[in-house]
CSV table of C-alpha atoms in Angstrom, one decimal:
chain,number,residue,atom,x,y,z
A,30,MET,CA,0.0,0.0,0.0
A,31,LYS,CA,2.8,2.4,0.9
A,32,LYS,CA,4.6,1.8,-2.4
A,33,LEU,CA,1.4,2.4,-4.3
A,34,MET,CA,0.9,5.6,-2.4
A,35,MET,CA,4.4,6.7,-3.1
A,36,ALA,CA,4.0,5.9,-6.8
A,37,ALA,CA,0.8,7.9,-6.9
A,38,THR,CA,2.4,10.8,-5.1
A,39,GLY,CA,5.5,10.7,-7.3
A,40,GLY,CA,3.3,10.7,-10.4
A,41,ALA,CA,1.3,13.7,-9.1
A,42,VAL,CA,4.5,15.6,-8.3
A,43,LEU,CA,5.9,14.8,-11.8
A,44,GLY,CA,2.7,16.0,-13.3
A,45,LEU,CA,3.1,19.3,-11.4
A,46,VAL,CA,6.7,19.7,-12.5
A,47,VAL,CA,5.8,19.1,-16.1
A,48,THR,CA,2.8,21.4,-16.0
A,49,SER,CA,5.0,24.1,-14.5
A,50,GLN,CA,7.6,23.7,-17.1
A,51,VAL,CA,5.0,24.0,-20.0
A,52,ALA,CA,3.0,26.8,-18.3
A,53,GLY,CA,6.0,29.1,-18.1
A,54,PRO,CA,6.5,29.7,-21.8
A,55,LEU,CA,2.7,29.7,-22.4
A,56,LEU,CA,2.2,32.4,-19.8
A,57,ALA,CA,5.1,34.4,-21.2
A,58,GLN,CA,3.6,34.1,-24.7
A,59,GLU,CA,0.2,35.2,-23.6
A,60,GLN,CA,1.7,38.2,-21.7
A,61,GLY,CA,3.7,39.0,-24.9
A,62,GLN,CA,0.5,39.0,-27.0
A,63,GLN,CA,-1.3,41.3,-24.5
A,64,ALA,CA,1.6,43.7,-24.6
A,65,SER,CA,1.5,43.7,-28.4
A,66,VAL,CA,-2.2,44.5,-28.3
A,67,TYR,CA,-1.7,47.4,-25.9
A,68,GLU,CA,1.1,48.7,-28.1
A,69,GLN,CA,-1.2,48.6,-31.1
A,70,LEU,CA,-3.9,50.4,-29.1
A,71,ASP,CA,-1.3,53.0,-28.1
A,72,LEU,CA,-0.5,53.4,-31.8
A,73,PHE,CA,-4.1,53.9,-32.6
A,74,GLY,CA,-4.4,56.6,-30.0
A,75,ASP,CA,-1.3,58.3,-31.3
A,76,ILE,CA,-2.6,58.3,-34.9
A,77,PHE,CA,-6.0,59.6,-33.7
A,78,GLU,CA,-4.4,62.5,-31.8
A,79,ARG,CA,-2.1,63.4,-34.8
A,80,ILE,CA,-5.1,63.5,-37.1
A,81,ARG,CA,-7.0,65.7,-34.8
A,82,ALA,CA,-4.1,68.1,-34.4
A,83,GLY,CA,-2.5,68.1,-37.9
A,84,TYR,CA,-5.1,67.2,-40.6
A,85,VAL,CA,-5.6,69.9,-43.1
A,86,GLU,CA,-9.2,70.5,-42.0
A,87,GLU,CA,-10.9,70.1,-38.7
A,88,VAL,CA,-12.3,66.6,-38.2
A,89,ASP,CA,-15.3,65.3,-36.3
A,90,ASP,CA,-14.1,63.1,-33.5
A,91,ARG,CA,-17.2,60.9,-33.5
A,92,GLU,CA,-17.1,60.4,-37.3
A,93,LEU,CA,-13.4,59.5,-37.1
A,94,ILE,CA,-13.9,56.9,-34.4
A,95,GLU,CA,-17.0,55.4,-36.2
A,96,ALA,CA,-15.0,55.2,-39.4
A,97,ALA,CA,-12.2,53.3,-37.6
A,98,ILE,CA,-14.7,50.9,-36.0
A,99,ASN,CA,-16.3,50.3,-39.4
A,100,GLY,CA,-13.0,49.7,-41.0
A,101,MET,CA,-12.1,47.1,-38.4
A,102,LEU,CA,-15.4,45.3,-39.0
A,103,THR,CA,-15.4,45.5,-42.8
A,104,SER,CA,-11.9,44.1,-43.0
A,105,LEU,CA,-13.3,40.8,-41.7
A,106,ASP,CA,-15.8,40.1,-44.5
A,107,PRO,CA,-18.3,42.0,-46.8
A,108,HIS,CA,-21.2,41.4,-44.3
A,109,SER,CA,-19.8,42.7,-41.0
A,110,SER,CA,-20.1,46.4,-40.4
A,111,TYR,CA,-20.8,49.1,-37.9
A,112,LEU,CA,-24.3,50.7,-37.9
A,113,SER,CA,-24.7,54.2,-36.7
A,114,ALA,CA,-27.8,55.1,-34.7
A,115,GLU,CA,-29.5,56.2,-38.0
A,116,ASP,CA,-28.4,53.1,-39.9
A,117,ALA,CA,-29.6,50.8,-37.1
A,118,ALA,CA,-33.0,52.5,-37.0
A,119,ALA,CA,-33.2,52.2,-40.8
A,120,MET,CA,-32.4,48.4,-40.6
A,121,ARG,CA,-35.2,47.9,-38.1
A,122,VAL,CA,-37.6,49.6,-40.4
A,123,GLN,CA,-36.4,47.6,-43.4
A,124,THR,CA,-37.0,44.2,-41.7
A,125,SER,CA,-40.5,45.4,-40.9
A,126,GLY,CA,-41.2,45.7,-44.6
A,127,GLU,CA,-41.1,49.5,-45.5
A,128,PHE,CA,-38.2,51.8,-46.1
A,129,GLY,CA,-36.9,54.5,-48.5
A,130,GLY,CA,-34.5,53.9,-51.3
A,131,LEU,CA,-34.0,52.4,-54.7
A,132,GLY,CA,-35.0,48.8,-53.9
A,133,ILE,CA,-31.8,46.9,-54.5
A,134,GLU,CA,-29.8,44.5,-52.3
A,135,VAL,CA,-26.1,45.0,-52.8
A,136,THR,CA,-22.8,43.5,-51.7
A,137,GLN,CA,-19.2,44.3,-52.4
A,138,GLU,CA,-16.9,42.4,-54.7
A,139,GLU,CA,-13.3,43.4,-55.3
A,140,GLY,CA,-14.0,46.9,-54.3
A,141,TRP,CA,-17.0,47.4,-56.5
A,142,VAL,CA,-20.7,47.4,-55.5
A,143,LYS,CA,-22.5,44.4,-56.9
A,144,VAL,CA,-26.3,44.0,-57.1
A,145,VAL,CA,-27.4,40.8,-55.4
A,146,SER,CA,-31.0,41.4,-56.6
A,147,PRO,CA,-33.5,44.1,-57.4
A,148,MET,CA,-36.7,43.9,-55.2
A,149,ASP,CA,-40.1,43.3,-56.9
A,150,GLY,CA,-42.1,46.4,-57.7
A,151,THR,CA,-39.3,48.9,-56.7
A,152,PRO,CA,-37.8,51.8,-58.8
A,153,ALA,CA,-34.7,49.7,-59.4
A,154,ASP,CA,-36.8,46.8,-60.7
A,155,ALA,CA,-38.8,49.1,-63.0
A,156,ALA,CA,-35.5,50.6,-64.3
A,157,GLY,CA,-34.3,47.2,-65.4
A,158,ILE,CA,-31.5,46.7,-62.8
A,159,MET,CA,-30.4,43.1,-62.8
A,160,ALA,CA,-28.8,40.6,-60.4
A,161,GLY,CA,-25.1,40.6,-61.1
A,162,ASP,CA,-24.9,44.2,-62.3
A,163,PHE,CA,-22.0,46.3,-60.9
A,164,ILE,CA,-22.6,49.9,-59.9
A,165,THR,CA,-19.4,51.8,-60.6
A,166,ALA,CA,-20.6,55.4,-60.1
A,167,VAL,CA,-23.4,57.5,-58.6
A,168,ASP,CA,-24.2,60.8,-60.2
A,169,GLY,CA,-20.7,60.7,-61.8
A,170,GLU,CA,-18.9,60.0,-58.5
A,171,SER,CA,-16.8,56.7,-58.6
A,172,MET,CA,-17.8,54.0,-56.0
A,173,MET,CA,-14.3,52.5,-56.1
A,174,GLY,CA,-12.6,52.6,-52.7
A,175,LEU,CA,-15.8,53.3,-50.7
A,176,THR,CA,-16.9,50.9,-48.0
A,177,LEU,CA,-20.3,49.2,-48.7
A,178,ASP,CA,-22.0,51.4,-46.1
A,179,ASP,CA,-20.6,54.6,-47.6
A,180,ALA,CA,-21.7,53.4,-51.1
A,181,VAL,CA,-25.2,52.7,-49.8
A,182,ASN,CA,-25.4,56.1,-48.1
A,183,LEU,CA,-24.4,57.7,-51.4
A,184,MET,CA,-27.3,56.0,-53.1
A,185,ARG,CA,-29.8,57.1,-50.4
A,186,GLY,CA,-31.6,60.4,-50.7
A,187,PRO,CA,-35.0,62.1,-50.4
A,188,VAL,CA,-38.0,60.3,-51.8
A,189,GLY,CA,-38.8,61.8,-55.3
A,190,SER,CA,-35.2,62.8,-56.0
A,191,GLU,CA,-33.4,61.5,-59.1
A,192,ILE,CA,-30.2,59.4,-59.0
A,193,VAL,CA,-28.1,58.4,-62.0
A,194,ILE,CA,-26.1,55.2,-61.5
A,195,THR,CA,-23.4,53.9,-63.9
A,196,VAL,CA,-23.8,50.1,-64.5
A,197,VAL,CA,-21.4,47.5,-65.8
A,198,ARG,CA,-23.2,44.4,-67.0
A,199,GLU,CA,-22.0,41.1,-68.3
A,200,GLY,CA,-22.6,40.9,-72.1
A,201,GLU,CA,-22.6,44.7,-72.5
A,202,VAL,CA,-19.5,46.2,-74.1
A,203,GLU,CA,-19.7,49.6,-72.4
A,204,PRO,CA,-20.9,50.9,-69.0
A,205,PHE,CA,-24.2,52.7,-69.3
A,206,ASP,CA,-26.2,55.1,-67.1
A,207,VAL,CA,-29.6,54.4,-65.5
A,208,SER,CA,-31.7,57.2,-64.1
A,209,ILE,CA,-33.9,56.2,-61.1
A,210,ILE,CA,-36.3,58.2,-59.0
A,211,ARG,CA,-36.0,57.3,-55.3
A,212,ASP,CA,-39.2,56.2,-53.6
A,213,THR,CA,-40.6,54.7,-50.4
A,214,ILE,CA,-40.1,51.0,-50.7
A,215,LYS,CA,-43.2,49.0,-49.5
A,216,LEU,CA,-42.4,45.4,-49.9
A,217,THR,CA,-45.1,42.8,-50.2
A,218,ALA,CA,-43.2,39.8,-48.9
A,219,VAL,CA,-45.3,37.2,-50.8
A,220,ARG,CA,-47.5,37.5,-53.9
A,221,THR,CA,-49.7,34.6,-54.8
A,222,ARG,CA,-51.5,33.7,-57.9
A,223,THR,CA,-52.7,30.6,-59.9
A,224,GLU,CA,-51.2,29.8,-63.3
A,225,GLY,CA,-53.0,27.0,-65.1
A,226,ASN,CA,-53.4,24.5,-62.3
A,227,ALA,CA,-50.3,25.5,-60.3
A,228,VAL,CA,-50.3,27.8,-57.3
A,229,VAL,CA,-47.4,30.3,-57.6
A,230,LEU,CA,-45.9,31.7,-54.4
A,231,ARG,CA,-43.6,34.6,-55.3
A,232,VAL,CA,-41.5,35.3,-52.2
A,233,SER,CA,-39.5,38.5,-52.7
A,234,THR,CA,-38.0,38.9,-49.2
A,235,PHE,CA,-37.9,37.4,-45.8
A,236,ASN,CA,-39.2,39.9,-43.4
A,237,GLU,CA,-41.7,39.8,-40.5
A,238,GLN,CA,-44.6,39.5,-43.0
A,239,THR,CA,-43.2,36.6,-45.1
A,240,PHE,CA,-44.6,33.4,-43.5
A,241,PRO,CA,-48.1,34.9,-42.6
A,242,ASN,CA,-48.3,36.3,-46.2
A,243,LEU,CA,-47.4,32.9,-47.7
A,244,ARG,CA,-49.7,30.9,-45.4
A,245,ASP,CA,-52.7,33.1,-46.0
A,246,GLY,CA,-52.1,33.7,-49.7
A,247,MET,CA,-51.7,30.0,-50.4
A,248,ALA,CA,-54.9,29.2,-48.5
A,249,GLU,CA,-56.8,31.8,-50.6
A,250,GLN,CA,-55.5,30.3,-53.9
A,251,VAL,CA,-56.3,26.7,-52.9
A,252,ALA,CA,-59.8,27.7,-51.8
A,253,ALA,CA,-60.4,29.6,-55.1
A,254,ALA,CA,-59.3,26.4,-57.0
A,255,GLY,CA,-61.8,24.3,-55.0
A,256,GLY,CA,-59.2,22.5,-52.9
A,257,LEU,CA,-55.8,20.9,-53.2
A,258,ASP,CA,-57.2,18.1,-55.4
A,259,ASN,CA,-57.7,20.6,-58.2
A,260,ILE,CA,-54.1,21.9,-58.3
A,261,ASP,CA,-51.0,20.2,-59.8
A,262,GLY,CA,-48.7,21.5,-57.2
A,263,ILE,CA,-46.8,24.6,-55.9
A,264,VAL,CA,-44.2,26.8,-57.5
A,265,LEU,CA,-42.1,28.6,-54.8
A,266,ASP,CA,-40.4,31.4,-56.6
A,267,LEU,CA,-37.3,32.6,-54.8
A,268,ARG,CA,-35.6,34.3,-57.7
A,269,ASN,CA,-33.9,37.6,-56.9
A,270,ASN,CA,-34.8,37.1,-53.2
A,271,PRO,CA,-31.8,38.5,-51.3
A,272,GLY,CA,-32.8,36.9,-48.0
A,273,GLY,CA,-33.6,38.5,-44.7
A,274,LEU,CA,-34.7,37.1,-41.3
A,275,LEU,CA,-33.4,33.5,-40.5
A,276,ASN,CA,-36.5,32.6,-38.5
A,277,GLN,CA,-38.8,33.4,-41.5
A,278,ALA,CA,-36.7,31.1,-43.7
A,279,ILE,CA,-37.2,28.4,-41.1
A,280,PHE,CA,-40.9,29.0,-41.0
A,281,VAL,CA,-41.3,28.8,-44.8
A,282,ALA,CA,-39.2,25.6,-45.1
A,283,ASP,CA,-41.1,24.1,-42.1
A,284,ALA,CA,-44.4,24.9,-43.9
A,285,PHE,CA,-43.7,22.1,-46.5
A,286,LEU,CA,-41.7,19.6,-44.3
A,287,ASP,CA,-43.2,17.2,-41.8
A,288,ALA,CA,-40.0,16.4,-40.0
A,289,GLY,CA,-36.2,16.5,-40.1
A,290,GLU,CA,-33.6,19.2,-39.9
A,291,ILE,CA,-34.1,22.5,-41.8
A,292,THR,CA,-30.7,24.0,-41.2
A,293,SER,CA,-27.9,24.2,-38.7
A,294,THR,CA,-25.5,27.0,-37.8
A,295,ARG,CA,-21.9,26.5,-36.6
A,296,GLY,CA,-19.6,29.2,-35.2
A,297,ARG,CA,-16.0,29.2,-34.0
A,298,ASP,CA,-17.1,27.5,-30.8
A,299,PRO,CA,-18.7,24.1,-31.5
A,300,ASP,CA,-20.9,24.5,-28.4
A,301,ASP,CA,-22.5,27.6,-29.9
A,302,GLY,CA,-24.0,25.7,-32.9
A,303,GLU,CA,-27.8,25.4,-33.3
A,304,ARG,CA,-30.0,23.0,-35.2
A,305,PHE,CA,-33.5,23.9,-36.4
A,306,ASN,CA,-35.9,21.1,-37.1
A,307,ALA,CA,-39.3,20.9,-38.9
A,308,THR,CA,-42.5,20.3,-37.1
A,309,ALA,CA,-45.4,18.1,-38.2
A,310,GLY,CA,-47.7,19.5,-40.9
A,311,ASP,CA,-47.3,20.2,-44.6
A,312,LEU,CA,-49.4,23.1,-46.1
A,313,ALA,CA,-49.2,21.4,-49.5
A,314,GLU,CA,-50.2,18.0,-48.1
A,315,GLY,CA,-47.6,16.2,-50.2
A,316,LYS,CA,-48.4,17.9,-53.5
A,317,PRO,CA,-45.2,18.3,-55.7
A,318,ILE,CA,-43.2,21.5,-55.3
A,319,VAL,CA,-40.8,23.3,-57.7
A,320,VAL,CA,-38.5,25.9,-56.3
A,321,LEU,CA,-37.2,28.6,-58.7
A,322,ILE,CA,-33.8,30.1,-57.9
A,323,ASN,CA,-31.2,32.2,-59.7
A,324,GLY,CA,-28.0,34.2,-59.0
A,325,GLY,CA,-30.1,36.8,-57.0
A,326,SER,CA,-31.3,34.1,-54.6
A,327,ALA,CA,-29.3,34.5,-51.4
A,328,SER,CA,-29.0,33.7,-47.7
A,329,ALA,CA,-32.5,32.9,-46.4
A,330,SER,CA,-33.6,31.9,-49.9
A,331,GLU,CA,-30.8,29.4,-50.0
A,332,ILE,CA,-31.7,27.9,-46.6
A,333,VAL,CA,-35.2,27.2,-47.9
A,334,ALA,CA,-34.1,25.8,-51.3
A,335,GLY,CA,-31.3,23.7,-49.6
A,336,ALA,CA,-33.7,22.2,-47.0
A,337,LEU,CA,-36.4,21.2,-49.6
A,338,GLN,CA,-33.7,19.9,-51.9
A,339,ASP,CA,-32.0,17.7,-49.3
A,340,HIS,CA,-35.2,16.3,-48.1
A,341,ARG,CA,-36.2,15.6,-51.8
A,342,ARG,CA,-39.4,17.6,-51.1
A,343,ALA,CA,-39.0,19.8,-54.1
A,344,ILE,CA,-37.3,20.0,-57.5
A,345,ILE,CA,-34.9,23.0,-57.7
A,346,VAL,CA,-35.0,24.7,-61.1
A,347,GLY,CA,-33.1,27.7,-62.5
A,348,THR,CA,-29.5,28.8,-62.1
A,349,ASN,CA,-26.9,28.6,-59.3
A,350,SER,CA,-27.8,30.8,-56.3
A,351,PHE,CA,-25.7,33.6,-54.9
A,352,GLY,CA,-23.8,31.6,-52.2
A,353,LYS,CA,-24.2,33.7,-49.0
A,354,GLY,CA,-23.8,31.0,-46.4
A,355,SER,CA,-23.0,33.1,-43.3
A,356,VAL,CA,-25.1,34.4,-40.4
A,357,GLN,CA,-24.9,37.9,-39.1
A,358,THR,CA,-25.7,38.8,-35.5
A,359,VAL,CA,-26.8,42.3,-34.8
A,360,VAL,CA,-25.4,43.4,-31.4
A,361,PRO,CA,-26.8,46.7,-29.9
A,362,LEU,CA,-24.1,49.1,-28.8
A,363,GLN,CA,-24.1,52.2,-26.7
A,364,GLY,CA,-25.4,55.4,-28.3
A,365,GLU,CA,-28.2,53.6,-30.2
A,366,GLY,CA,-25.8,52.1,-32.7
A,367,ALA,CA,-25.2,48.5,-33.5
A,368,MET,CA,-22.6,46.0,-34.8
A,369,ARG,CA,-23.4,43.5,-37.5
A,370,LEU,CA,-21.0,40.7,-37.0
A,371,THR,CA,-20.6,37.4,-38.9
A,372,THR,CA,-20.8,34.8,-36.2
A,373,SER,CA,-21.5,31.5,-37.9
A,374,ARG,CA,-22.0,29.6,-41.2
A,375,TYR,CA,-25.2,27.8,-41.9
A,376,TYR,CA,-25.5,24.3,-43.4
A,377,THR,CA,-28.2,22.4,-45.2
A,378,PRO,CA,-29.6,19.2,-43.7
A,379,SER,CA,-27.0,17.0,-45.5
A,380,GLY,CA,-24.2,19.1,-44.0
A,381,ARG,CA,-23.4,21.3,-47.1
A,382,SER,CA,-22.0,24.7,-46.5
A,383,ILE,CA,-23.2,27.0,-49.3
A,384,GLN,CA,-20.8,29.8,-48.5
A,385,ALA,CA,-19.3,31.0,-51.9
A,386,LEU,CA,-20.8,27.9,-53.6
A,387,GLY,CA,-24.5,28.4,-53.5
A,388,ILE,CA,-27.3,26.0,-54.3
A,389,SER,CA,-27.0,24.1,-57.6
A,390,PRO,CA,-30.4,23.5,-59.2
A,391,ASP,CA,-31.5,19.9,-60.0
A,392,ILE,CA,-32.5,21.2,-63.5
A,393,ILE,CA,-30.5,24.1,-64.9
A,394,VAL,CA,-32.8,26.5,-66.8
A,395,GLU,CA,-31.5,29.8,-68.0
A,396,GLN,CA,-33.9,32.8,-68.4
A,397,PRO,CA,-33.5,33.9,-72.1
A,398,ARG,CA,-33.1,37.6,-72.6
A,399,PRO,CA,-35.9,39.1,-74.7
A,400,GLN,CA,-34.9,39.5,-78.3
A,401,PRO,CA,-36.6,42.0,-80.6
A,402,ALA,CA,-38.6,40.3,-83.4
A,403,THR,CA,-37.0,40.4,-86.8
A,404,GLU,CA,-38.8,41.7,-89.9
A,405,GLU,CA,-38.9,38.2,-91.3
A,406,GLU,CA,-40.7,36.9,-88.1
A,407,GLU,CA,-43.2,39.8,-88.2
A,408,ASP,CA,-44.0,39.3,-91.9
A,409,ALA,CA,-44.2,35.5,-91.6
A,410,PRO,CA,-47.6,34.2,-93.0
A,411,ALA,CA,-50.0,32.6,-90.6
A,412,THR,CA,-50.0,28.8,-90.6
A,413,ARG,CA,-53.0,26.9,-92.1
A,414,SER,CA,-54.7,23.8,-90.9
A,415,GLU,CA,-57.3,21.3,-92.1
A,416,ALA,CA,-60.1,23.5,-90.7
A,417,ASP,CA,-59.1,26.3,-93.1
A,418,LEU,CA,-59.7,24.1,-96.2
A,419,ARG,CA,-62.8,24.7,-98.1
A,420,GLY,CA,-65.3,21.9,-97.6
A,421,ALA,CA,-63.4,20.3,-94.7
A,422,LEU,CA,-65.4,17.7,-92.8
A,423,ASN,CA,-67.0,18.5,-89.5
A,424,ASN,CA,-65.4,16.6,-86.6
A,425,GLY,CA,-68.7,15.5,-85.1
A,426,LEU,CA,-68.1,16.7,-81.5
A,427,SER,CA,-70.9,17.9,-79.3
A,428,GLU,CA,-71.1,21.5,-78.1
A,429,ASP,CA,-69.8,20.4,-74.6
A,430,GLN,CA,-66.9,18.6,-76.2
A,431,LEU,CA,-66.1,21.5,-78.4
A,432,ARG,CA,-66.2,23.8,-75.4
A,433,GLN,CA,-63.8,21.6,-73.5
A,434,VAL,CA,-61.4,21.5,-76.5
A,435,GLU,CA,-61.6,25.3,-76.7
A,436,GLN,CA,-60.8,25.6,-73.0
A,437,GLU,CA,-57.8,23.3,-73.3
A,438,ARG,CA,-56.6,25.3,-76.3
A,439,ASP,CA,-56.9,28.5,-74.3
A,440,ARG,CA,-54.9,27.1,-71.5
A,441,ALA,CA,-52.2,25.9,-73.9
A,442,GLU,CA,-52.1,29.4,-75.5
A,443,ALA,CA,-51.8,31.0,-72.0
A,444,ALA,CA,-48.9,28.6,-71.2
A,445,ALA,CA,-47.2,29.6,-74.5
A,446,GLN,CA,-47.6,33.3,-73.7
A,447,LEU,CA,-46.2,32.7,-70.3
A,448,ARG,CA,-43.1,31.1,-71.9
A,449,GLU,CA,-42.5,34.4,-73.7
A,450,GLN,CA,-42.9,36.4,-70.5
A,451,ASP,CA,-41.2,34.1,-68.0
A,452,TYR,CA,-39.6,31.0,-69.4
A,453,GLN,CA,-38.3,29.6,-66.1
A,454,LEU,CA,-41.7,29.9,-64.4
A,455,ALA,CA,-43.4,28.2,-67.4
A,456,TYR,CA,-40.8,25.4,-67.2
A,457,ALA,CA,-41.6,24.9,-63.5
A,458,ILE,CA,-45.3,24.7,-64.2
A,459,ASP,CA,-44.7,22.2,-67.0
A,460,ILE,CA,-42.8,20.0,-64.5
A,461,LEU,CA,-45.8,20.1,-62.1
A,462,LYS,CA,-48.2,19.3,-65.0
A,463,GLY,CA,-46.0,16.3,-66.0
A,464,LEU,CA,-45.8,15.0,-62.4
A,465,ASN,CA,-49.5,15.3,-62.0
A,466,ALA,CA,-50.2,13.4,-65.2
A,467,LEU,CA,-48.0,10.5,-64.1
A,468,GLY,CA,-50.1,10.2,-60.9
A,469,PRO,CA,-49.2,9.3,-57.3
A,470,LEU,CA,-46.2,7.0,-58.1
A,471,ALA,CA,-44.4,10.0,-59.6
A,472,ASN,CA,-45.0,12.0,-56.4
A,473,GLY,CA,-43.5,9.4,-54.1
A,474,ALA,CA,-46.7,7.8,-52.8
A,475,ASN,CA,-46.9,4.1,-52.0
């Protein structure tokens, strides 16, 4: 027993000695790092005082400090930034669904301002601004070298005032100017309608109104169609949706999932990760879903598309999404300001990070750009059929049968017209029509 005790004691003492030997350099290293940080802070204070005393013009101390704070945050990534009291208040208004401006969501790429997406029904949308456009100047003033917040502030202004932005667009040889009148942006988060036998849910943003708008709008469309049995399925249109509130994305995905993970977030500390799971209940009751995405679909849109894709609940159609797979936490600060800090990445249920990669559609469908009709097309003679021939036989159908044929023809013509207006949406509706024609086995039923 005594030998055992001694061995144990010896082991403990050895452990203490080893720990002491390792802790010494570690402690010195930590102290050295702290000293380096204090030296850098002293350097900051020295530069601040020299600017105050020696700059060619008098400077505003508060603006100088806020610029330094914002520079520290924007050096991390394009989505971290400092929000002044005014900017923080504007952000709160924006997430509630009404704000002033042009109606575009922007990011920064290699020093230039890039359009993530124009918002439906806004001045930017009406002016033809497209996802992927680069804004290089505002009223002749170059945007190069400005922070994203400074660039956004440059584009803000009184409602009713004019702004001229210079746009560089892929496929265009030269930059071109676009004149836009600033307006109050009132976003309708979800617009619903029925095309053929498909219910179309156009989700333009994820704000506090999104899930209630989607739930109520879908219920109205289904009721107008006489019930779910009379529709082919749902088109969830997330094109040019720049994202928004994470909880609203979770609500929308949950609306069409009965169970399983929707998304997870992981930060620097593994213990800070969160998982969000679906609850029982599917608004579409198993009806097929097609989700439309494009390069303007970002953040919360990608969470919804990724969740429905991984659970094989929907077919994703369109082009690759934007690829914003990070989560920002807004931290209130003293003086009514706030800090927007990237705190985690989010992942789809299968564990995919979409950061800088985006969601790849199951079926890639480009949206063709409208082409003006040629003179040959305009002058082309109308086609003739058997019915145009003199003395053609009657087909012998009853009036009811003829009426049904006419209705089917009208639907086909409406579908053809939709292809001219929105090829991707028409493609999605055709998929639903095909799935419905194949019956329950195509939709995954036993």
